Each structure stands twice: as structure tokens, then as C-alpha cells.
Short mmCIF file of C-alpha atoms in Angstrom, two decimals:
data_model
loop_
_atom_site.label_atom_id
_atom_site.label_comp_id
_atom_site.label_asym_id
_atom_site.label_seq_id
_atom_site.Cartn_x
_atom_site.Cartn_y
_atom_site.Cartn_z
CA MET A 1 104.13 88.24 -146.75
CA LEU A 2 107.27 89.54 -146.54
CA SER A 3 107.81 92.70 -145.58
CA LYS A 4 110.56 94.41 -148.84
CA GLU A 5 111.85 96.86 -146.22
CA ARG A 6 113.43 94.58 -143.60
CA ILE A 7 114.73 92.08 -146.32
CA LEU A 8 116.79 95.41 -147.38
CA THR A 9 117.88 96.62 -144.02
CA LEU A 10 119.17 93.11 -142.79
CA LEU A 11 120.60 92.44 -146.30
CA ASP A 12 122.51 95.69 -145.89
CA ARG A 13 123.60 94.72 -142.25
CA ALA A 14 124.63 91.16 -143.62
CA ARG A 15 126.90 93.12 -146.79
CA GLU A 16 128.17 95.25 -143.42
CA ILE A 17 129.43 92.19 -141.59
CA ASP A 18 130.80 90.03 -144.78
CA SER A 19 131.51 92.90 -146.76
CA LYS A 20 133.97 90.70 -148.52
CA TYR A 21 131.84 87.88 -150.27
CA GLU A 22 133.90 85.03 -147.99
CA MET A 23 130.84 83.38 -146.64
CA PHE A 24 129.74 80.22 -148.51
CA GLY A 25 128.54 81.14 -152.20
CA ALA A 26 128.48 85.12 -150.92
CA LYS A 27 129.47 86.26 -154.01
CA ALA A 28 127.43 84.80 -156.95
CA HIS A 29 124.29 87.32 -155.38
CA GLN A 30 126.33 89.98 -153.23
CA TYR A 31 123.13 90.08 -150.99
CA ARG A 32 121.33 92.24 -152.51
CA LEU A 33 117.49 90.31 -154.34
CA ASN A 34 117.70 92.25 -158.07
CA PRO A 35 114.82 94.21 -159.40
CA PRO A 36 110.85 92.74 -159.40
CA VAL A 37 110.19 90.93 -162.96
CA PRO A 38 106.84 92.06 -165.10
CA GLU A 39 103.92 90.27 -163.88
CA GLU A 40 102.85 89.99 -168.02
CA PHE A 41 106.33 88.28 -168.44
CA VAL A 42 105.02 85.80 -165.36
CA ARG A 43 101.02 85.26 -166.47
CA ASP A 44 103.24 85.18 -169.80
CA VAL A 45 105.68 81.46 -169.12
CA GLU A 46 102.15 80.16 -166.75
CA GLU A 47 99.19 80.24 -169.79
CA LYS A 48 102.57 78.97 -171.76
CA CYS A 49 103.59 76.59 -169.73
CA GLY A 50 100.33 75.41 -168.37
CA PHE A 51 100.94 75.58 -164.39
CA THR A 52 100.46 78.38 -161.99
CA LEU A 53 103.25 80.14 -159.06
CA PRO A 54 102.15 79.81 -155.89
CA ALA A 55 100.90 83.45 -154.38
CA ASP A 56 103.78 83.61 -152.57
CA TYR A 57 106.57 82.77 -154.58
CA ARG A 58 104.94 85.23 -157.15
CA ARG A 59 103.92 88.28 -155.01
CA PHE A 60 108.04 88.12 -153.40
CA ILE A 61 109.65 87.70 -157.49
CA THR A 62 106.84 91.00 -158.93
CA GLN A 63 106.74 92.76 -155.71
CA VAL A 64 110.05 92.43 -153.73
CA GLY A 65 113.04 91.25 -156.04
CA ASP A 66 113.33 88.88 -158.75
CA GLY A 67 115.80 86.54 -156.54
CA GLY A 68 119.31 87.08 -156.00
CA ALA A 69 120.10 87.04 -152.58
CA GLY A 70 119.24 83.80 -150.14
CA PRO A 71 120.59 80.83 -149.25
CA CYS A 72 123.88 79.26 -150.34
CA TYR A 73 124.33 80.67 -154.53
CA GLY A 74 121.30 82.78 -153.46
CA VAL A 75 117.75 82.47 -155.23
CA GLU A 76 117.70 82.57 -159.22
CA PRO A 77 115.88 84.84 -161.24
CA PHE A 78 112.21 84.25 -162.78
CA ARG A 79 113.30 86.38 -165.65
CA ASP A 80 115.20 83.04 -166.90
CA PHE A 81 112.94 80.77 -167.23
CA TRP A 82 113.84 79.88 -170.71
CA LYS A 83 117.52 78.88 -170.03
CA ARG A 84 116.42 76.76 -167.04
CA GLY A 85 116.47 72.76 -167.90
CA TYR A 86 119.88 72.13 -167.99
CA PHE A 87 123.44 73.08 -167.57
CA GLN A 88 125.80 72.36 -170.55
CA GLU A 89 124.75 73.94 -174.22
CA ASN A 90 125.28 71.61 -176.30
CA ARG A 91 122.85 70.14 -179.19
CA LEU A 92 120.86 68.37 -176.67
CA ALA A 93 119.97 71.16 -174.21
CA GLU A 94 116.88 73.09 -175.49
CA TRP A 95 115.16 69.05 -175.23
CA TYR A 96 116.46 69.38 -172.11
CA ARG A 97 115.15 72.82 -171.31
CA GLN A 98 111.64 71.66 -172.86
CA GLY A 99 111.14 68.45 -171.95
CA TYR A 100 111.40 70.19 -168.04
CA ARG A 101 108.34 72.51 -168.98
CA GLN A 102 106.65 70.21 -169.31
CA GLY A 103 107.34 68.63 -166.74
CA LEU A 104 106.50 71.80 -164.22
CA ALA A 105 102.64 71.22 -165.63
CA ARG A 106 102.70 67.79 -163.70
CA PRO A 107 101.73 66.86 -159.95
CA PHE A 108 104.77 66.49 -157.83
CA SER A 109 104.62 62.41 -157.02
CA VAL A 110 107.17 61.26 -153.90
CA ARG A 111 106.74 57.92 -151.23
CA PRO A 112 108.57 58.29 -148.26
CA MET A 113 111.52 57.67 -147.79
CA GLU A 114 111.93 53.98 -146.21
CA PRO A 115 114.69 53.34 -143.43
CA GLU A 116 116.70 51.46 -145.82
CA GLU A 117 116.73 53.66 -148.12
CA VAL A 118 118.67 56.24 -146.50
CA GLU A 119 122.27 55.64 -147.28
CA ARG A 120 121.60 54.99 -151.33
CA TYR A 121 120.80 58.99 -150.90
CA GLY A 122 123.25 61.86 -149.81
CA PHE A 123 121.07 62.39 -146.44
CA SER A 124 122.50 61.90 -143.43
CA ARG A 125 121.07 58.79 -141.43
CA GLU A 126 120.90 61.08 -138.34
CA GLY A 127 118.26 64.11 -140.02
CA TYR A 128 115.61 61.09 -141.05
CA GLN A 129 116.38 59.80 -138.29
CA GLU A 130 115.72 62.51 -136.25
CA HIS A 131 112.69 63.24 -138.75
CA PRO A 132 111.40 60.39 -140.96
CA GLU A 133 108.21 61.98 -142.03
CA ARG A 134 110.60 64.58 -143.89
CA TYR A 135 112.12 62.90 -146.47
CA PHE A 136 110.72 61.55 -149.22
CA VAL A 137 111.94 59.27 -153.29
CA TRP A 138 110.43 59.75 -156.25
CA ALA A 139 107.93 57.71 -157.27
CA GLU A 140 108.90 56.34 -160.15
CA GLN A 141 106.34 56.49 -163.91
CA GLU A 142 105.63 53.89 -165.39
CA ASP A 143 106.69 55.35 -168.74
CA GLU A 144 110.10 55.12 -169.35
CA ASN A 145 110.08 57.59 -171.85
CA ASN A 146 109.40 60.44 -167.88
CA LYS A 147 111.79 58.38 -165.84
CA ARG A 148 114.49 61.91 -167.34
CA TRP A 149 112.45 64.17 -165.76
CA SER A 150 111.80 62.77 -162.50
CA THR A 151 110.85 65.23 -160.51
CA GLU A 152 107.62 66.41 -161.95
CA GLY A 153 106.53 69.59 -160.95
CA PHE A 154 109.60 71.41 -158.89
CA PHE A 155 110.58 74.03 -159.86
CA LEU A 156 114.42 74.87 -159.71
CA LEU A 157 115.37 77.59 -157.41
CA GLY A 158 118.91 77.87 -156.92
CA THR A 159 121.47 75.45 -155.91
CA GLU A 160 124.11 74.25 -152.68
CA GLY A 161 126.65 73.42 -154.72
CA CYS A 162 127.96 69.63 -156.56
CA GLN A 163 124.89 67.33 -156.96
CA TRP A 164 122.65 69.23 -154.60
CA ASP A 165 119.99 71.98 -155.51
CA PHE A 166 116.63 73.00 -154.13
CA GLY A 167 113.29 73.72 -155.85
CA LEU A 168 109.48 75.30 -155.40
CA ILE A 169 106.96 72.38 -156.38
CA LEU A 170 104.31 73.31 -158.13
CA ASN A 171 101.97 71.13 -158.59
CA GLY A 172 101.04 68.26 -155.99
CA LYS A 173 99.07 67.38 -152.99
CA LYS A 174 102.70 70.17 -151.58
CA ARG A 175 102.23 72.62 -153.80
CA GLY A 176 104.30 75.32 -152.28
CA TRP A 177 106.55 73.04 -150.30
CA ILE A 178 110.47 73.61 -150.91
CA PHE A 179 112.71 71.11 -150.70
CA THR A 180 116.68 70.19 -151.01
CA THR A 181 117.27 67.46 -153.52
CA ASP A 182 120.11 65.30 -154.35
CA ASN A 183 119.16 64.99 -157.80
CA GLU A 184 118.97 61.12 -157.21
CA GLY A 185 115.21 61.20 -156.36
CA ALA A 186 115.71 62.23 -152.84
CA PHE A 187 113.66 65.57 -151.88
CA ALA A 188 114.27 65.75 -147.76
CA LEU A 189 111.39 69.27 -146.81
CA ASP A 190 112.43 72.74 -145.90
CA ALA A 191 109.29 74.49 -145.84
CA HIS A 192 106.23 74.67 -146.20
CA SER A 193 106.01 77.38 -148.16
CA PHE A 194 108.83 80.29 -150.02
CA ASN A 195 107.30 82.88 -146.83
CA GLU A 196 108.62 80.13 -144.33
CA PHE A 197 111.64 79.58 -146.85
CA TYR A 198 113.02 83.01 -147.29
CA SER A 199 112.29 84.30 -143.72
CA HIS A 200 114.43 81.21 -142.62
CA TYR A 201 117.08 83.63 -144.22
CA LEU A 202 116.49 86.68 -142.62
CA GLU A 203 116.09 84.74 -139.78
CA HIS A 204 120.16 83.56 -140.04
CA LEU A 205 121.48 86.96 -141.72
CA ALA A 206 119.09 88.09 -138.14
CA ASP A 207 121.02 86.72 -135.50
CA THR A 208 124.37 89.20 -135.94
CA LYS A 209 126.36 87.31 -133.36
CA ALA A 210 125.68 84.03 -135.45
CA LEU A 211 126.43 85.44 -138.14
CA GLN A 212 130.12 86.91 -137.36
CA LYS A 213 131.30 83.51 -136.03
CA GLU A 214 130.21 81.64 -138.76
CA LEU A 215 132.33 83.96 -140.85
CA GLU A 216 134.84 83.77 -138.76
CA CYS A 217 134.85 79.37 -139.82
CA TRP A 218 135.66 80.70 -143.42
CA ARG A 219 137.82 83.40 -143.21
CA GLY A 220 139.91 80.14 -141.25
CA ARG A 221 139.29 77.85 -144.17
CA PHE A 222 141.07 80.18 -146.78
CA LYS A 223 143.63 81.05 -144.08
CA ARG A 224 144.76 77.15 -144.33
#
């Protein structure tokens, strides 16, 4: 289990190093966690939508912090669940959100990515060649009406910007795993659990020399 005390210590140190929030995405979360979400809210969402959250993620958002500090632009708060599913408010926004919520109760179904498919998606060929077992493609359903929900069972955790997001698998054989997606049907494995995923982020913050070096690189970009 992740230690809340250690998390807060590392976030405080990172905030001291990057006090102007110049690192990529830092201005969005400012190395702070949101207050935990009530257990009652989580249980109500699960009952209404027909899924259950993996235990480690559920523990994190109800006991440590409901999103906030995390990779890239951070981890989105679960308390905003009913707003998720579509980024643009228009007459179809709620329809998209309903489709997203309904899809979460269905199994996440993917197949291994084939070598000849790599260039079709945005992942690097070098990364694929080094670890092909980490790359997958959504296995399309026969029902044409369901194809718009190509990430069934995929719960959005946050964004890396542009077309890239990362999320948690709620159903299927890969339940609990976390993937990055190009939002066009391709996925790359990030971690086998939320604890592993967030531990990677904490390890990044714990290496202060590397963090300071990375910060200098970002400052250099701003000066150009």
C-alpha cells in the first residue's frame, strides 16, 4: 500500500524544486492531491453503473487523495465522474457520457498488436521492437453501433495532451492494468496496477537530481 506520508513528502519536495510549475503539466496539478472522495459516492457510482473499482485505486481515492498530482497533467478526480465521457459541451454531450458510462461495465477486449500495424498508430517502432508484448489493438465488436465506444472497460484517469490519454481497466482479463492509448484503438501497457503506476511517478519525483535536470530542460524550451 502506498504511504500517504511519503507521497505528501515527495510532492512537497517537488513543489519546492519546481516552485513556478514549469515542468510539463505541473501547472494543472501543482504537485497537490485533492481531498479524498467519500466512500458513499464511490459506492453509488458503482451500483448505478454496474462495475467495481480495483481495490488499490479505490483505496487511493478514498483514503489518500482523489486525483490531482500525477504524470503529465495529473490524475483526474473521481468525484467528477458524472461529467466524463465527452470534452465538448453540445446537444450530444450527455449522449456521449451515457455511452462512456455504459461501456465501463463491459470487458476491455484487445488483441496483440502486429508488427505491420505499428506505423498505423502513434507509438514508436523502437518501443514496440523492444517490448512487443506491451502493445495491443482494440478487438472490434461485430455490432456497428458499439464501435464508437472502442475503449469499453477503459476508465479514463488522465491525459498526456493532444490525442493521448491513460486509463485503468475495470473489466476483463486485464482488470486493474493501466494503459496509454492513442484514442484510435491502440494501447500500450504502463503498469499492472494503480499502485505500480503511481509508484513510478513517485520514483520520478524522488530522484531530485534527475528532476532538476529535467526542469532545466523545460526552462530552456521557454527561453527559446
